[in-house]
Tab-separated table of C-alpha atoms in Angstrom:
chain	number	residue	atom	x	y	z
A	749	UNK	CA	-4.158	57.006	-6.425
A	750	UNK	CA	-3.715	60.411	-4.814
A	751	UNK	CA	-0.536	60.952	-2.896
A	752	UNK	CA	-0.123	63.116	0.190
A	753	UNK	CA	-1.716	66.527	-0.208
A	754	UNK	CA	-1.193	69.641	1.890
A	755	UNK	CA	-2.901	73.004	2.057
A	756	UNK	CA	-2.272	75.814	1.689
A	757	UNK	CA	0.904	75.835	-0.411
A	758	UNK	CA	2.019	79.224	0.853
A	759	UNK	CA	1.033	81.307	3.857
A	760	UNK	CA	2.137	84.664	5.230
A	761	UNK	CA	1.439	85.566	8.855
A	762	UNK	CA	2.657	88.149	11.355
A	763	UNK	CA	4.264	87.553	14.731
A	764	UNK	CA	1.832	86.513	17.431
A	765	UNK	CA	-0.761	85.142	15.053
A	766	UNK	CA	-1.974	81.550	14.896
A	767	UNK	CA	-1.889	79.243	11.883
A	768	UNK	CA	-3.474	75.920	10.884
A	769	UNK	CA	-1.966	73.688	8.225
A	770	UNK	CA	-3.755	70.694	6.743
A	771	UNK	CA	-2.681	67.318	5.410
A	772	UNK	CA	-4.455	64.438	3.693
A	773	UNK	CA	-2.469	61.202	3.776
A	774	UNK	CA	-1.928	58.792	0.918
A	775	UNK	CA	-4.912	56.523	0.401
A	776	UNK	CA	-4.808	53.593	2.815
A	777	UNK	CA	-2.300	55.160	5.201
A	778	UNK	CA	-3.142	55.524	8.874
A	779	UNK	CA	-0.200	57.451	10.322
A	780	UNK	CA	0.720	61.091	9.791
A	781	UNK	CA	3.965	62.768	10.834
A	782	UNK	CA	4.779	66.464	10.677
A	783	UNK	CA	8.196	67.996	10.043
A	784	UNK	CA	9.629	71.506	9.961
A	785	UNK	CA	12.340	72.214	7.394
A	786	UNK	CA	14.287	75.451	7.566
A	787	UNK	CA	16.055	76.606	4.423
A	788	UNK	CA	19.187	74.570	3.733
A	789	UNK	CA	18.586	72.128	6.580
A	790	UNK	CA	17.133	68.680	7.046
A	791	UNK	CA	13.528	68.217	8.173
A	792	UNK	CA	12.990	68.191	11.941
A	793	UNK	CA	10.365	65.880	13.419
A	794	UNK	CA	7.526	67.696	15.203
A	795	UNK	CA	5.075	64.923	16.091
A	796	UNK	CA	3.265	61.869	14.784
A	797	UNK	CA	-0.423	60.952	14.928
A	798	UNK	CA	-1.955	57.498	14.873
A	799	UNK	CA	-5.525	56.552	15.741
A	800	UNK	CA	-6.332	60.218	16.388
A	801	UNK	CA	-3.724	60.484	19.133
A	802	UNK	CA	-0.258	62.003	19.314
A	803	UNK	CA	2.022	58.985	19.477
A	804	UNK	CA	5.493	60.507	19.323
A	805	UNK	CA	6.763	64.050	19.737
A	806	UNK	CA	10.012	65.759	18.849
A	807	UNK	CA	11.669	68.656	20.626
A	808	UNK	CA	9.100	71.355	19.856
A	809	UNK	CA	7.289	73.647	22.310
A	810	UNK	CA	3.638	73.328	23.231
A	811	UNK	CA	2.834	76.153	20.794
A	812	UNK	CA	2.876	73.374	18.231
A	813	UNK	CA	-0.172	71.150	18.453
A	814	UNK	CA	-2.036	68.861	16.144
A	815	UNK	CA	-5.028	66.755	15.490
A	816	UNK	CA	-5.925	63.691	13.468
A	817	UNK	CA	-9.449	63.059	12.224
A	818	UNK	CA	-11.270	59.735	11.785
A	819	UNK	CA	-10.480	59.826	8.039
A	820	UNK	CA	-6.749	59.988	8.993
A	821	UNK	CA	-6.295	63.559	7.750
A	822	UNK	CA	-4.402	65.832	10.087
A	823	UNK	CA	-3.910	69.441	11.119
A	824	UNK	CA	-0.884	71.222	12.524
A	825	UNK	CA	-1.578	74.298	14.642
A	826	UNK	CA	1.045	76.823	15.662
A	827	UNK	CA	0.155	79.532	18.186
A	828	UNK	CA	1.942	82.791	19.003
A	829	UNK	CA	4.011	82.694	15.829
A	830	UNK	CA	7.662	83.736	15.999
A	831	UNK	CA	9.921	84.861	13.177
A	832	UNK	CA	11.846	81.613	13.644
A	833	UNK	CA	8.768	79.588	12.744
A	834	UNK	CA	9.247	80.589	9.112
A	835	UNK	CA	9.938	77.306	7.311
A	836	UNK	CA	8.586	74.618	5.018
A	837	UNK	CA	6.188	72.376	6.919
A	838	UNK	CA	6.064	68.848	5.598
A	839	UNK	CA	3.523	66.153	6.241
A	840	UNK	CA	4.413	62.501	5.745
A	841	UNK	CA	2.105	59.505	5.812
A	842	UNK	CA	2.798	55.831	6.336
A	843	UNK	CA	0.960	52.598	6.936
A	844	UNK	CA	2.281	51.831	10.346
A	845	UNK	CA	-0.396	50.195	12.374
A	846	UNK	CA	1.192	49.174	15.637
A	847	UNK	CA	4.792	49.747	14.492
A	848	UNK	CA	6.673	52.956	15.168
A	849	UNK	CA	5.561	54.698	12.011
A	850	UNK	CA	9.147	55.501	11.087
A	851	UNK	CA	10.408	52.120	9.994
A	852	UNK	CA	7.920	52.004	7.170
A	853	UNK	CA	8.296	54.068	4.025
A	854	UNK	CA	7.107	57.606	4.642
A	855	UNK	CA	5.506	59.451	1.744
A	856	UNK	CA	5.918	63.210	1.928
A	857	UNK	CA	3.558	65.887	0.712
A	858	UNK	CA	4.743	68.989	-1.175
A	859	UNK	CA	4.735	71.076	1.991
A	860	UNK	CA	3.375	74.421	3.124
A	861	UNK	CA	5.763	77.361	2.987
A	862	UNK	CA	5.061	79.540	6.061
A	863	UNK	CA	6.509	83.039	6.236
A	864	UNK	CA	6.229	84.963	9.512
A	865	UNK	CA	6.772	88.731	9.261
B	1243	UNK	CA	20.385	62.796	22.035
B	1244	UNK	CA	20.745	61.850	18.444
B	1245	UNK	CA	23.026	63.364	15.817
B	1246	UNK	CA	24.054	62.607	12.261
B	1247	UNK	CA	26.932	63.784	10.117
B	1248	UNK	CA	27.208	63.757	6.332
B	1249	UNK	CA	29.262	65.777	3.841
B	1250	UNK	CA	27.670	69.062	2.875
B	1251	UNK	CA	28.467	68.872	-0.835
B	1252	UNK	CA	29.576	66.304	-3.404
B	1253	UNK	CA	30.269	66.884	-7.109
B	1254	UNK	CA	30.576	64.203	-9.785
B	1255	UNK	CA	30.201	63.808	-13.556
B	1256	UNK	CA	27.552	61.956	-15.508
B	1257	UNK	CA	28.105	58.207	-15.598
B	1258	UNK	CA	30.313	58.216	-12.523
B	1259	UNK	CA	29.768	56.524	-9.143
B	1260	UNK	CA	29.440	58.539	-5.947
B	1261	UNK	CA	29.246	57.481	-2.299
B	1262	UNK	CA	27.596	59.654	0.362
B	1263	UNK	CA	28.604	58.718	3.892
B	1264	UNK	CA	26.588	59.117	7.076
B	1265	UNK	CA	27.686	58.607	10.655
B	1266	UNK	CA	25.221	58.718	13.493
B	1267	UNK	CA	24.917	58.726	17.255
B	1268	UNK	CA	21.742	57.439	18.815
B	1269	UNK	CA	20.362	55.173	21.480
B	1270	UNK	CA	17.813	52.501	20.748
B	1271	UNK	CA	18.747	52.302	17.066
B	1272	UNK	CA	16.037	50.921	14.789
B	1273	UNK	CA	17.269	51.713	11.282
B	1274	UNK	CA	18.803	54.138	8.808
B	1275	UNK	CA	16.874	55.651	5.917
B	1276	UNK	CA	17.868	57.703	2.885
B	1277	UNK	CA	15.762	60.378	1.213
B	1278	UNK	CA	16.243	62.445	-1.943
B	1279	UNK	CA	14.964	65.992	-2.211
B	1280	UNK	CA	15.084	68.132	-5.338
B	1281	UNK	CA	15.024	71.901	-4.947
B	1282	UNK	CA	11.483	72.993	-4.167
B	1283	UNK	CA	10.280	69.412	-3.897
B	1284	UNK	CA	9.290	66.959	-1.198
B	1285	UNK	CA	11.652	64.345	0.226
B	1286	UNK	CA	11.342	61.010	-1.564
B	1287	UNK	CA	12.144	57.711	0.138
B	1288	UNK	CA	15.105	55.831	-1.347
B	1289	UNK	CA	16.026	53.041	1.061
B	1290	UNK	CA	15.888	51.692	4.606
B	1291	UNK	CA	18.468	49.512	6.363
B	1292	UNK	CA	17.731	47.854	9.679
B	1293	UNK	CA	20.387	45.140	9.451
B	1294	UNK	CA	24.067	45.218	8.511
B	1295	UNK	CA	24.880	44.866	4.859
B	1296	UNK	CA	24.118	46.191	1.438
B	1297	UNK	CA	20.644	46.795	0.000
B	1298	UNK	CA	20.464	47.322	-3.755
B	1299	UNK	CA	17.634	49.024	-5.632
B	1300	UNK	CA	18.451	49.702	-9.249
B	1301	UNK	CA	21.202	52.291	-9.567
B	1302	UNK	CA	21.078	53.065	-5.839
B	1303	UNK	CA	22.509	50.951	-3.034
B	1304	UNK	CA	22.615	51.579	0.701
B	1305	UNK	CA	24.944	50.067	3.280
B	1306	UNK	CA	24.765	49.866	7.054
B	1307	UNK	CA	27.253	48.885	9.738
B	1308	UNK	CA	25.536	49.002	13.126
B	1309	UNK	CA	28.761	48.318	15.019
B	1310	UNK	CA	30.410	51.363	13.396
B	1311	UNK	CA	27.263	53.559	13.508
B	1312	UNK	CA	27.906	54.209	9.838
B	1313	UNK	CA	26.105	53.935	6.559
B	1314	UNK	CA	26.413	55.116	3.001
B	1315	UNK	CA	24.369	55.661	-0.115
B	1316	UNK	CA	25.971	54.585	-3.382
B	1317	UNK	CA	24.719	56.065	-6.615
B	1318	UNK	CA	25.890	54.458	-9.844
B	1319	UNK	CA	25.684	55.574	-13.479
B	1320	UNK	CA	24.980	59.124	-12.374
B	1321	UNK	CA	22.466	61.134	-14.386
B	1322	UNK	CA	21.820	64.857	-14.432
B	1323	UNK	CA	18.458	64.253	-12.737
B	1324	UNK	CA	20.300	62.853	-9.707
B	1325	UNK	CA	21.366	66.400	-8.803
B	1326	UNK	CA	19.554	66.925	-5.503
B	1327	UNK	CA	20.014	66.912	-1.747
B	1328	UNK	CA	20.340	63.545	-0.056
B	1329	UNK	CA	19.454	63.050	3.588
B	1330	UNK	CA	20.215	60.157	5.875
B	1331	UNK	CA	17.776	59.739	8.754
B	1332	UNK	CA	17.944	57.527	11.811
B	1333	UNK	CA	15.036	55.961	13.628
B	1334	UNK	CA	16.170	55.788	17.219
B	1335	UNK	CA	15.035	55.789	20.791
B	1336	UNK	CA	13.457	52.372	20.221
B	1337	UNK	CA	11.254	53.703	17.434
B	1338	UNK	CA	10.146	56.841	19.258
B	1339	UNK	CA	12.039	59.379	17.190
B	1340	UNK	CA	13.191	60.094	13.649
B	1341	UNK	CA	16.089	62.466	13.014
B	1342	UNK	CA	17.311	63.703	9.634
B	1343	UNK	CA	20.924	64.551	8.900
B	1344	UNK	CA	21.908	67.972	7.580
B	1345	UNK	CA	21.874	66.759	3.975
B	1346	UNK	CA	24.416	66.368	1.182
B	1347	UNK	CA	23.986	68.441	-1.929
B	1348	UNK	CA	24.977	66.389	-4.988
B	1349	UNK	CA	25.800	68.189	-8.202
B	1350	UNK	CA	26.118	66.072	-11.350
B	1351	UNK	CA	28.083	67.775	-14.121
B	1352	UNK	CA	27.883	66.934	-17.845
């Protein structure tokens, strides 16, 4: 049973560029959440997708957007990259259904390390 | 808003018991979770407490006191492989948000 997978593993971009990160949830899971983790800090919640819609959103600007596909996989898009966007981006999946998606066990992927120069 | 506090570092020896505390401030509290993260790895779920009391899972136990906005993770019979960062995380705002604490780096010495 495949766990959560993310691609790419590493990415280098320059300021002002746009980036798309991808996530495939654990088999059978219907909810995907995205987090940003700066070095030495805890993950920060970006947003959560369920039934192809953004269900919850953390305190991140509109430059951060996402999408969920019918197969439950998800993308995170970041426009107009800033140096401060350099971080590990984590995807977590859960089987939430109509619950919040946070009270169930979240399974995290290995992350995508984004470096903005 | 929501905020969590936990010690930044804890050091213990193999075989010992260590307790990592977490205090939180939030509205619409749903529950407190604990995650383990090894260097370069992904966070791994350890436990979730929605009600007051102690939850035990093998060598790890987690406690919650909703009235005190406080919880802790207890690790027993420490092993070298337990060296990692441990994060508490609160589900608040009536299930609308999920906030991680700053993390506690545990070092287990031989």
